[in-house]
Short mmCIF file of C-alpha atoms in Angstrom, two decimals:
data_model
loop_
_atom_site.label_atom_id
_atom_site.label_comp_id
_atom_site.label_asym_id
_atom_site.label_seq_id
_atom_site.Cartn_x
_atom_site.Cartn_y
_atom_site.Cartn_z
CA MET A 1 73.22 72.43 130.86
CA ALA A 2 75.95 74.17 129.04
CA SER A 3 74.57 77.55 130.29
CA SER A 4 74.35 76.37 133.91
CA LEU A 5 77.98 75.15 133.69
CA ILE A 6 79.18 78.53 132.52
CA PHE A 7 77.21 80.17 135.43
CA ARG A 8 78.78 78.05 138.01
CA ALA A 9 82.15 78.49 136.66
CA SER A 10 81.73 82.35 136.38
CA ARG A 11 80.43 82.60 139.98
CA ARG A 12 83.33 80.44 141.20
CA PHE A 13 86.19 81.99 139.42
CA LEU A 14 85.19 85.43 138.20
CA LYS A 15 84.41 88.22 140.60
CA PRO A 16 83.83 91.26 138.60
CA SER A 17 84.14 94.72 139.93
CA SER A 18 81.63 97.40 139.54
CA SER A 19 83.39 98.84 136.47
CA SER A 20 83.64 95.44 134.87
CA SER A 21 81.18 92.82 133.61
CA VAL A 22 81.04 89.31 132.78
CA SER A 23 80.37 88.52 129.15
CA LEU A 24 79.36 85.20 127.66
CA HIS A 25 80.14 84.61 124.07
CA LEU A 26 78.73 81.60 122.01
CA ASP A 27 81.48 81.36 119.49
CA ILE A 28 80.22 78.93 116.97
CA PHE A 29 81.91 80.22 113.67
CA ASN A 30 85.32 80.96 115.31
CA PRO A 31 86.00 78.36 117.67
CA LEU A 32 89.54 79.45 118.19
CA SER A 33 88.90 82.72 119.99
CA SER A 34 92.08 84.61 120.42
CA VAL A 35 93.31 85.36 123.87
CA GLN A 36 95.53 87.98 122.55
CA GLN A 37 92.77 89.95 120.91
CA PHE A 38 90.86 89.80 124.29
CA ALA A 39 93.86 91.14 126.11
CA THR A 40 94.17 94.14 123.73
CA GLN A 41 90.40 94.90 124.33
CA ASN A 42 91.17 95.34 127.89
CA ARG A 43 94.01 97.64 128.00
CA ASN A 44 93.04 100.23 130.49
CA PRO A 45 94.56 99.18 133.81
CA SER A 46 92.91 101.90 135.85
CA LEU A 47 89.64 99.99 135.48
CA ASN A 48 90.89 96.87 137.21
CA PRO A 49 94.50 97.42 138.32
CA SER A 50 95.00 93.70 139.51
CA PHE A 51 94.52 92.42 135.96
CA LYS A 52 97.35 92.55 133.60
CA PRO A 53 97.28 91.22 129.76
CA PRO A 54 99.36 88.15 130.65
CA GLN A 55 97.32 87.24 133.84
CA LEU A 56 94.03 87.59 131.77
CA GLN A 57 94.94 84.30 130.03
CA ASN A 58 94.29 82.58 133.52
CA TYR A 59 90.70 83.94 133.53
CA ASN A 60 89.47 82.51 130.15
CA PHE A 61 87.54 79.43 130.30
CA GLU A 62 86.70 77.15 127.36
CA PHE A 63 84.16 74.51 127.49
CA ARG A 64 83.28 72.08 124.76
CA LYS A 65 79.89 70.37 124.62
CA THR A 66 77.96 68.51 122.11
CA VAL A 67 74.33 69.70 121.99
CA GLY A 68 71.93 68.00 119.59
CA SER A 69 73.35 68.31 115.82
CA LEU A 70 75.75 71.00 116.92
CA SER A 71 79.05 69.57 117.84
CA ASN A 72 82.38 71.21 119.10
CA PHE A 73 81.34 74.61 119.60
CA HIS A 74 82.95 76.84 122.16
CA LEU A 75 81.42 78.80 125.09
CA VAL A 76 83.91 81.33 126.24
CA ALA A 77 83.45 83.45 129.45
CA HIS A 78 85.88 86.47 130.22
CA VAL A 79 86.10 89.45 132.33
CA SER A 80 85.28 92.44 130.26
CA THR A 81 86.71 95.80 131.43
CA TRP A 82 84.69 97.75 128.76
CA PRO A 83 82.09 100.25 130.17
CA SER A 84 78.68 98.73 130.94
CA LYS A 85 75.67 99.86 129.18
CA GLU A 86 74.81 101.93 132.22
CA ASN A 87 78.08 103.85 132.43
CA LYS A 88 78.77 103.96 128.64
CA ASN A 89 77.43 107.39 128.28
CA GLN A 90 79.52 108.63 131.11
CA SER A 91 82.74 107.31 129.88
CA GLY A 92 82.12 108.34 126.28
CA SER A 93 82.44 106.02 123.16
CA VAL A 94 85.46 104.02 123.04
CA SER A 95 87.76 104.54 120.01
CA ASN A 96 87.77 102.18 117.16
CA GLY A 97 91.09 101.11 117.98
CA GLY A 98 89.73 99.31 121.11
CA GLY A 99 87.37 97.25 118.86
CA VAL A 100 84.00 98.47 119.99
CA ASP A 101 82.81 99.98 116.66
CA ALA A 102 83.36 97.14 114.30
CA THR A 103 84.86 98.05 110.78
CA TRP A 104 85.13 95.93 107.74
CA VAL A 105 88.53 94.67 109.14
CA ASP A 106 86.84 93.24 112.14
CA LEU A 107 84.00 91.82 110.18
CA TYR A 108 85.57 90.20 107.08
CA LEU A 109 89.33 89.81 107.70
CA PRO A 110 90.68 86.62 109.50
CA LYS A 111 91.88 87.45 112.90
CA GLN A 112 95.49 86.83 112.36
CA PHE A 113 95.49 89.58 109.59
CA GLN A 114 93.45 92.17 111.62
CA PRO A 115 96.53 93.74 113.35
CA TYR A 116 98.45 94.23 110.13
CA ALA A 117 95.36 95.68 108.55
CA ARG A 118 95.04 98.22 111.47
CA LEU A 119 98.83 98.82 111.29
CA ALA A 120 98.30 99.87 107.68
CA ARG A 121 95.11 101.81 108.75
CA LEU A 122 93.15 99.80 106.15
CA ASP A 123 90.24 100.56 108.42
CA LYS A 124 90.59 104.42 107.87
CA PRO A 125 90.94 104.90 104.26
CA ILE A 126 90.88 108.72 104.55
CA GLY A 127 94.75 108.92 104.58
CA THR A 128 94.80 106.83 101.34
CA TRP A 129 92.55 109.36 99.74
CA LEU A 130 94.56 112.37 100.77
CA LEU A 131 97.79 110.82 99.51
CA LEU A 132 95.99 109.78 96.19
CA TRP A 133 94.15 112.98 95.19
CA PRO A 134 97.38 114.98 94.24
CA CYS A 135 98.48 112.09 91.97
CA ILE A 136 94.91 112.03 90.38
CA TRP A 137 95.14 115.86 89.96
CA SER A 138 98.59 115.55 88.20
CA ILE A 139 97.80 112.63 85.94
CA THR A 140 94.65 114.25 84.78
CA MET A 141 96.46 117.67 84.06
CA ALA A 142 99.04 115.75 82.07
CA ALA A 143 96.34 114.22 79.60
CA THR A 144 96.11 115.34 76.21
CA PRO A 145 93.62 118.06 75.90
CA GLY A 146 90.11 116.60 74.80
CA HIS A 147 91.20 113.10 75.84
CA LEU A 148 90.50 110.92 79.01
CA PRO A 149 93.65 110.62 81.50
CA ASP A 150 95.34 107.34 81.62
CA PHE A 151 93.20 104.95 83.75
CA LYS A 152 95.94 102.37 83.95
CA MET A 153 98.29 104.78 85.35
CA MET A 154 95.56 106.00 87.82
CA THR A 155 95.14 102.33 88.92
CA LEU A 156 98.76 101.88 89.49
CA PHE A 157 98.80 105.15 91.64
CA ALA A 158 95.90 104.00 93.59
CA CYS A 159 97.73 100.90 94.56
CA GLY A 160 100.73 102.77 95.12
CA ALA A 161 98.93 105.23 97.43
CA LEU A 162 97.54 102.39 99.49
CA LEU A 163 100.94 100.64 99.99
CA LEU A 164 102.81 103.85 100.56
CA ARG A 165 100.37 105.20 103.02
CA GLY A 166 100.41 101.71 104.80
CA ALA A 167 104.20 101.77 104.89
CA GLY A 168 104.35 105.30 106.30
CA CYS A 169 102.04 104.39 109.03
CA THR A 170 103.94 101.31 109.85
CA ILE A 171 107.14 103.37 110.04
CA ASN A 172 105.28 105.84 112.25
CA ASP A 173 104.17 103.34 114.71
CA LEU A 174 107.43 101.66 114.89
CA LEU A 175 109.26 104.81 115.76
CA ASP A 176 106.53 106.26 117.91
CA ARG A 177 105.72 103.13 119.94
CA ASP A 178 106.90 104.57 123.12
CA ILE A 179 104.94 107.93 122.59
CA ASP A 180 101.85 106.14 121.36
CA THR A 181 101.29 104.40 124.61
CA MET A 182 100.81 107.76 126.41
CA VAL A 183 98.41 109.21 123.91
CA GLU A 184 94.72 108.38 124.24
CA ARG A 185 93.85 108.29 120.52
CA THR A 186 97.06 105.93 119.60
CA LYS A 187 97.57 103.81 122.76
CA LEU A 188 95.59 100.83 121.30
CA ARG A 189 97.62 100.73 118.01
CA PRO A 190 98.90 97.15 117.31
CA VAL A 191 102.71 97.84 118.09
CA ALA A 192 102.00 100.27 120.92
CA SER A 193 99.53 97.86 122.56
CA GLY A 194 101.79 94.82 122.07
CA VAL A 195 99.56 92.89 119.71
CA LEU A 196 102.44 93.05 117.25
CA THR A 197 106.02 93.02 117.97
CA PRO A 198 108.49 95.57 116.47
CA PHE A 199 109.96 92.53 114.47
CA GLN A 200 106.72 91.76 112.99
CA GLY A 201 106.23 95.36 112.02
CA LEU A 202 109.31 95.51 110.32
CA CYS A 203 108.64 92.23 108.30
CA PHE A 204 105.25 93.78 107.34
CA LEU A 205 107.02 97.04 106.32
CA GLY A 206 109.28 95.10 104.07
CA PHE A 207 106.43 93.32 102.36
CA GLN A 208 104.61 96.66 101.68
CA LEU A 209 107.86 98.25 100.21
CA LEU A 210 108.49 95.11 98.14
CA LEU A 211 105.04 95.41 96.57
CA GLY A 212 105.58 99.08 96.25
CA LEU A 213 108.82 98.50 94.38
CA GLY A 214 106.74 96.35 91.83
CA ILE A 215 104.58 99.10 91.14
CA LEU A 216 107.31 101.67 90.74
CA LEU A 217 109.13 99.44 88.33
CA GLN A 218 105.96 99.73 85.98
CA LEU A 219 106.77 103.46 85.44
CA ASN A 220 109.42 105.17 83.24
CA ASN A 221 113.07 105.53 84.44
CA TYR A 222 112.58 109.33 85.29
CA SER A 223 109.76 108.43 87.50
CA ARG A 224 111.41 105.56 89.27
CA VAL A 225 114.26 107.83 90.42
CA LEU A 226 111.52 110.53 91.54
CA GLY A 227 109.49 107.91 93.31
CA ALA A 228 112.44 106.40 95.10
CA SER A 229 113.55 109.75 96.37
CA SER A 230 110.36 110.09 98.22
CA LEU A 231 111.42 107.39 100.71
CA LEU A 232 113.71 109.86 102.29
CA LEU A 233 110.59 111.80 103.29
CA VAL A 234 108.52 108.93 104.14
CA PHE A 235 111.07 107.50 106.63
CA SER A 236 112.09 110.90 108.23
CA TYR A 237 108.55 112.24 108.70
CA PRO A 238 107.71 110.39 111.97
CA LEU A 239 110.74 112.11 113.50
CA MET A 240 109.87 115.80 112.79
CA LYS A 241 107.48 116.23 115.62
CA ARG A 242 110.27 115.75 118.00
CA PHE A 243 112.22 118.49 116.53
CA THR A 244 109.92 121.21 114.87
CA PHE A 245 106.47 122.72 115.38
CA TRP A 246 106.05 122.23 111.57
CA PRO A 247 105.63 118.36 111.23
CA GLN A 248 102.46 119.09 109.23
CA ALA A 249 104.36 121.08 106.54
CA TYR A 250 106.79 118.17 106.25
CA LEU A 251 103.73 115.80 105.87
CA GLY A 252 102.66 118.00 103.13
CA LEU A 253 106.04 117.68 101.36
CA THR A 254 105.48 114.04 101.72
CA PHE A 255 101.94 113.36 100.83
CA ASN A 256 101.99 115.52 97.84
CA TRP A 257 104.96 114.12 96.23
CA GLY A 258 102.38 112.43 93.95
CA ALA A 259 101.67 115.62 92.28
CA LEU A 260 105.38 115.51 90.87
CA LEU A 261 105.32 111.77 90.30
CA GLY A 262 102.10 111.66 88.39
CA TRP A 263 103.15 114.25 85.85
CA ALA A 264 106.43 112.52 85.36
CA ALA A 265 104.69 109.17 84.94
CA VAL A 266 102.59 110.56 82.02
CA LYS A 267 105.34 113.04 80.33
CA GLY A 268 108.76 111.55 81.46
CA SER A 269 109.80 114.80 82.69
CA LEU A 270 108.58 117.77 84.85
CA ASP A 271 106.92 121.15 83.77
CA PRO A 272 107.78 123.34 86.79
CA SER A 273 105.27 125.96 85.76
CA ILE A 274 102.38 123.35 86.28
CA VAL A 275 103.58 120.83 88.73
CA LEU A 276 105.31 123.34 91.35
CA PRO A 277 102.29 125.34 91.83
CA LEU A 278 100.14 122.02 92.16
CA TYR A 279 102.87 120.59 94.67
CA ALA A 280 102.76 123.75 96.78
CA SER A 281 98.93 123.94 96.79
CA GLY A 282 98.96 120.40 98.01
CA VAL A 283 101.34 121.33 100.75
CA PHE A 284 99.21 124.13 101.85
CA TRP A 285 96.03 121.92 101.72
CA THR A 286 97.80 119.38 104.03
CA LEU A 287 98.71 122.38 106.48
CA VAL A 288 94.97 122.96 106.46
CA TYR A 289 93.49 119.52 107.14
CA ASP A 290 96.26 118.09 109.38
CA THR A 291 96.49 121.05 111.62
CA ILE A 292 92.79 120.69 112.23
CA TYR A 293 93.37 117.05 112.87
CA ALA A 294 96.33 117.88 115.18
CA HIS A 295 94.03 119.66 117.39
CA GLN A 296 92.76 116.27 118.61
CA ASP A 297 95.94 115.34 120.28
CA LYS A 298 97.18 118.83 121.56
CA GLU A 299 96.81 117.92 125.27
CA ASP A 300 98.53 114.55 124.90
CA ASP A 301 101.33 116.32 122.76
CA LEU A 302 102.02 118.76 125.64
CA LYS A 303 102.31 115.86 128.16
CA VAL A 304 104.77 113.85 126.07
CA GLY A 305 106.79 116.88 124.67
CA VAL A 306 106.05 116.50 121.01
CA LYS A 307 105.28 119.44 118.71
CA SER A 308 102.60 120.28 116.13
CA THR A 309 101.20 123.40 114.25
CA ALA A 310 98.07 122.99 116.50
CA LEU A 311 100.41 123.88 119.41
CA ARG A 312 102.36 126.52 117.40
CA PHE A 313 99.38 128.43 116.34
CA GLY A 314 97.17 127.93 119.33
CA ASP A 315 94.15 130.38 119.45
CA SER A 316 95.18 131.80 115.95
CA THR A 317 94.86 128.52 114.22
CA LYS A 318 91.87 129.51 112.10
CA GLU A 319 93.72 132.75 110.81
CA TRP A 320 96.70 130.87 109.91
CA ILE A 321 94.72 128.03 108.12
CA THR A 322 92.69 130.45 106.28
CA GLY A 323 95.95 131.97 104.91
CA PHE A 324 96.89 128.27 103.94
CA GLY A 325 93.61 127.66 102.36
CA ILE A 326 93.92 131.04 100.22
CA ALA A 327 97.42 129.76 99.15
CA CYS A 328 96.30 126.37 98.23
CA LEU A 329 93.44 127.58 95.94
CA GLY A 330 95.74 130.12 94.49
CA GLY A 331 98.21 127.51 93.53
CA LEU A 332 95.61 125.25 92.03
CA ALA A 333 94.26 128.15 89.87
CA LEU A 334 97.72 129.01 88.86
CA SER A 335 98.58 125.41 87.95
CA GLY A 336 95.35 125.15 86.03
CA PHE A 337 95.90 128.38 84.09
CA ASN A 338 99.44 127.37 83.06
CA ALA A 339 97.94 123.66 81.96
CA GLU A 340 95.40 125.57 79.90
CA ILE A 341 92.50 123.73 81.51
CA GLY A 342 88.92 124.61 80.60
CA TRP A 343 86.33 126.54 82.54
CA PRO A 344 84.76 123.62 84.39
CA TYR A 345 88.01 123.41 86.45
CA TYR A 346 87.50 126.97 87.75
CA ALA A 347 83.89 126.29 88.53
CA SER A 348 85.17 123.28 90.78
CA LEU A 349 87.66 125.54 92.45
CA ALA A 350 84.67 127.89 93.47
CA VAL A 351 82.95 124.77 94.86
CA ALA A 352 86.12 123.61 96.69
CA SER A 353 86.73 127.18 98.07
CA GLY A 354 83.33 127.12 99.54
CA HIS A 355 83.98 123.68 101.07
CA LEU A 356 87.31 124.86 102.33
CA GLY A 357 85.72 127.96 104.09
CA TRP A 358 83.01 125.96 105.71
CA GLN A 359 85.47 123.48 106.98
CA ILE A 360 87.69 126.09 108.49
CA TRP A 361 85.30 128.43 110.08
CA THR A 362 82.77 125.81 111.58
CA VAL A 363 85.18 123.50 112.86
CA ASP A 364 85.31 123.15 116.66
CA LEU A 365 89.01 123.06 117.66
CA SER A 366 88.01 121.86 121.08
CA SER A 367 85.97 118.97 119.82
CA ARG A 368 88.05 115.79 118.76
CA ALA A 369 85.00 114.34 116.97
CA ASP A 370 84.47 117.62 115.06
CA CYS A 371 88.28 117.85 114.06
CA ASN A 372 87.99 114.33 112.72
CA ARG A 373 84.80 114.85 110.84
CA ASN A 374 86.13 117.88 109.14
CA ARG A 375 88.94 115.90 107.60
CA VAL A 376 86.79 112.98 106.44
CA LEU A 377 84.08 115.45 104.89
CA GLY A 378 86.79 117.26 103.15
CA ALA A 379 87.96 114.28 101.15
CA SER A 380 84.69 112.98 100.41
CA SER A 381 83.51 116.36 98.70
CA LEU A 382 86.78 116.68 96.72
CA LEU A 383 85.81 113.34 95.12
CA LEU A 384 82.89 115.29 93.44
CA VAL A 385 84.74 118.50 92.75
CA PHE A 386 87.68 116.96 90.89
CA SER A 387 86.13 114.17 89.09
CA TYR A 388 83.12 116.50 87.70
CA PRO A 389 85.12 117.99 84.77
CA LEU A 390 85.73 114.16 83.40
CA MET A 391 81.97 113.34 83.27
CA LYS A 392 81.40 114.94 79.89
CA ARG A 393 83.73 112.45 78.55
CA PHE A 394 81.73 109.41 79.79
CA THR A 395 78.05 110.23 80.01
CA PHE A 396 75.32 112.35 78.66
CA TRP A 397 74.50 113.21 82.21
CA PRO A 398 77.33 115.58 83.60
CA GLN A 399 74.79 118.22 84.51
CA ALA A 400 73.38 115.79 87.03
CA TYR A 401 77.00 115.29 88.33
CA LEU A 402 77.35 118.97 88.48
CA GLY A 403 74.17 119.02 90.51
CA LEU A 404 75.62 116.37 93.03
CA THR A 405 78.79 118.65 93.31
CA PHE A 406 77.17 122.18 93.31
CA ASN A 407 74.55 121.30 95.97
CA TRP A 408 76.72 119.60 98.28
CA GLY A 409 76.58 122.84 100.47
CA ALA A 410 72.91 121.85 101.16
CA LEU A 411 74.35 119.00 103.28
CA LEU A 412 77.31 120.81 104.68
CA GLY A 413 75.33 123.99 105.63
CA TRP A 414 72.92 122.02 107.89
CA ALA A 415 75.80 119.98 109.18
CA ALA A 416 77.86 123.21 109.95
CA VAL A 417 74.93 124.68 112.14
CA LYS A 418 73.57 121.50 113.80
CA GLY A 419 76.71 119.25 113.70
CA SER A 420 74.63 116.33 112.26
CA LEU A 421 72.30 115.70 109.31
CA ASP A 422 68.64 115.30 109.36
CA PRO A 423 67.88 113.16 106.36
CA SER A 424 64.07 114.09 106.22
CA ILE A 425 65.17 117.84 105.58
CA VAL A 426 68.32 117.80 104.00
CA LEU A 427 68.01 114.94 101.42
CA PRO A 428 64.90 116.38 99.79
CA LEU A 429 66.72 119.86 99.78
CA TYR A 430 69.79 118.37 98.17
CA ALA A 431 67.76 116.53 95.58
CA SER A 432 65.80 119.44 94.84
CA GLY A 433 69.12 121.37 94.37
CA VAL A 434 70.33 118.57 91.70
CA PHE A 435 67.04 118.92 89.90
CA TRP A 436 67.34 122.69 89.75
CA THR A 437 71.01 122.25 88.37
CA LEU A 438 69.57 120.02 85.64
CA VAL A 439 67.17 122.70 84.52
CA TYR A 440 69.48 125.69 84.46
CA ASP A 441 72.68 123.95 83.11
CA THR A 442 70.87 121.94 80.36
CA ILE A 443 69.61 125.33 79.16
CA TYR A 444 73.34 126.52 79.55
CA ALA A 445 74.64 123.45 77.56
CA HIS A 446 72.54 124.46 74.64
CA GLN A 447 74.90 127.27 73.93
CA ASP A 448 77.68 124.72 73.11
CA LYS A 449 75.90 121.89 71.52
CA GLU A 450 77.50 122.18 68.26
CA ASP A 451 80.94 122.53 69.55
CA ASP A 452 80.32 119.56 71.76
CA LEU A 453 79.21 117.47 68.91
CA LYS A 454 82.53 118.45 67.03
CA VAL A 455 84.85 117.47 69.95
CA GLY A 456 83.04 114.53 70.95
CA VAL A 457 81.93 115.47 74.51
CA LYS A 458 78.34 114.85 75.92
CA SER A 459 75.73 116.79 77.64
CA THR A 460 71.94 116.54 78.61
CA ALA A 461 71.49 119.28 75.74
CA LEU A 462 72.65 116.44 73.27
CA ARG A 463 70.78 113.71 75.05
CA PHE A 464 67.42 115.27 75.14
CA GLY A 465 67.41 117.28 71.83
CA ASP A 466 64.08 118.56 70.74
CA SER A 467 62.55 117.21 73.74
CA THR A 468 64.49 119.29 76.11
CA LYS A 469 61.62 121.51 77.38
CA GLU A 470 59.58 118.34 78.51
CA TRP A 471 62.54 117.06 80.35
CA ILE A 472 63.36 120.22 82.16
CA THR A 473 59.76 120.76 83.02
CA GLY A 474 59.85 117.41 84.95
CA PHE A 475 63.02 118.48 86.57
CA GLY A 476 61.57 121.75 87.50
CA ILE A 477 58.42 120.06 89.09
CA ALA A 478 60.71 117.57 91.04
CA CYS A 479 62.73 120.63 92.26
CA LEU A 480 59.64 122.21 93.69
CA GLY A 481 58.37 119.15 95.01
CA GLY A 482 61.62 118.52 96.84
CA LEU A 483 61.59 122.10 98.10
CA ALA A 484 58.13 121.69 99.53
CA LEU A 485 58.82 118.25 101.27
CA SER A 486 62.17 119.73 102.96
CA GLY A 487 60.13 122.91 104.21
CA PHE A 488 57.29 120.78 105.49
CA ASN A 489 59.59 118.46 107.38
CA ALA A 490 61.57 121.47 108.81
CA GLU A 491 58.13 123.02 109.80
CA ILE A 492 58.76 126.47 108.10
CA GLY A 493 55.80 128.91 108.14
CA TRP A 494 53.48 129.85 105.27
CA PRO A 495 55.65 132.59 103.68
CA TYR A 496 57.93 129.85 102.47
CA TYR A 497 55.17 128.17 100.34
CA ALA A 498 54.18 131.61 99.14
CA SER A 499 57.75 132.07 97.96
CA LEU A 500 57.62 128.66 96.37
CA ALA A 501 54.67 129.63 94.18
CA VAL A 502 56.51 132.81 93.03
CA ALA A 503 59.56 130.54 92.24
CA SER A 504 57.56 128.17 90.24
CA GLY A 505 56.18 131.06 88.17
CA HIS A 506 59.79 132.18 87.50
CA LEU A 507 60.88 128.58 86.67
CA GLY A 508 57.88 128.08 84.23
CA TRP A 509 58.65 131.47 82.62
CA GLN A 510 62.29 130.45 82.19
CA ILE A 511 61.48 127.10 80.73
CA TRP A 512 58.93 127.92 78.30
CA THR A 513 60.08 131.11 76.81
CA VAL A 514 63.74 130.21 76.33
CA ASP A 515 64.85 129.94 72.83
CA LEU A 516 67.19 127.03 72.85
CA SER A 517 68.67 127.79 69.43
CA SER A 518 69.86 131.08 70.61
CA ARG A 519 73.09 131.24 72.53
CA ALA A 520 72.15 134.77 73.84
CA ASP A 521 68.77 133.80 75.27
CA CYS A 522 70.11 130.56 76.63
CA ASN A 523 72.75 132.48 78.59
CA ARG A 524 70.06 135.17 79.66
CA LYS A 525 67.82 132.62 81.10
CA PHE A 526 70.66 130.75 82.66
CA VAL A 527 71.79 134.04 84.44
CA SER A 528 68.19 134.59 85.71
CA ASN A 529 68.36 131.79 88.13
CA LYS A 530 70.05 133.93 90.71
CA TRP A 531 66.63 135.38 91.19
CA PHE A 532 65.17 131.96 91.68
CA GLY A 533 67.68 131.39 94.51
CA ALA A 534 66.97 134.69 96.07
CA ILE A 535 63.23 133.94 96.03
CA ILE A 536 63.78 130.77 97.85
CA PHE A 537 66.07 132.29 100.48
CA GLY A 538 63.71 134.95 101.17
CA GLY A 539 60.83 132.51 101.73
CA VAL A 540 62.94 130.36 104.04
CA LEU A 541 63.93 133.50 105.98
CA ALA A 542 60.34 134.89 106.19
CA GLY A 543 58.98 131.33 106.96
CA ARG A 544 61.51 130.85 109.96
CA LEU A 545 60.68 134.24 111.28
CA SER A 546 56.86 133.70 111.18
CA SER A 547 56.94 130.08 112.62
#
């Protein structure tokens, strides 16, 4: 009966056009459906010009009916101007800001808090990660050699990064609300779309800054002054795109302030030989990822008259950001050298340089989706790269963590060519790489086992002890099995499996002839793994040509 009532009401009052559809929602768990939320989900006036957000309230119908044991539930009918299933592919996917692709904000937060969460970009944590990393690098570099970094300090900075990023986004949206309405990617932001008023945004900004002040007061006096001085950058950054083609450089100065603040919070002062190269490398890194990100909006930026490095560099973008990437890595190397950090740091830089190179040379600057994907993948891989050197302090399995880090390229390489991941191929390949790393890096770790015992760090060499050869034999078998499965799923020809047979012989020779008590022999066997990699590569190449 209730459904027939809705049907009659919808026929009588709702006359959808070809570009809109009538949607019926049974809202049991949230009976007070927000009309305002509905209005924000129907922002595009071109789809139905006669409907404006205030008028939409006249076309919402609410019926209350008791049915069986269910009482007081709402049936809500409304006109939806989102693309129907038939034309969705033609119009493209709707941005998350519109509410089509649900995030944790939509699923778990009360409706009245959702606009504020989106204003602080809590549904898009990538910005918080990019703000936090320089802080973590600096705090870790400032730690006493041979000791863990201050985790209380890291936690404070993590909370501070979340709040400061949210405050910066709030300031940006308040100052840019007129521009945001003209940009496709930003027109549905809470202030620009009218879901929140500027006054509500200002109140929320004050709340975030008040919480940030509470965190800042936990630091030493030197850090308090240094931290407070960053607010000048935070408040002025949103204006830079109106005056200069280099707002990304200004964002770099802002986002990487934590490289200075992290060191000062631990040491009580700054060491310019360490923190200035670290800060500069962060600025260059920002110029890489935010120039890529800015290519999403270059057409809209031209229309509204704002500036960016994407517009400044144009077709020369990849050459420019390649230079910035080299400068970033150089700054990180110089900072690490001056801080006297051990060799694992430079191994992580080698992995990071590979990732940065992949990111720069494979990005499709004409694709909004690919520009955004590069930014997200960049931060996710850095989680592994910069946390690996700490693992030997926590676990006897740092070699496994190194495997996760060193073999990330198995995922990136496929994604760079195909634009997506095929789990049936790349996951066995990635796993086989991790097992291979456990073989060769466990052998390598036996060189340092006496020193590791003295200084109190951990490794699989110490974990396995006299059973090392049995363990790494198992890892070798798992490695070869993963390679075989990946090749089978990729439908590679028979030469690939012939190469696996040769590679298995090499791996067996390596494992069963190594003298784990001899540093020289451990190093010799470790170095021989370059031939294992070459054998597999040759097999893949020959197998692909024959298939």
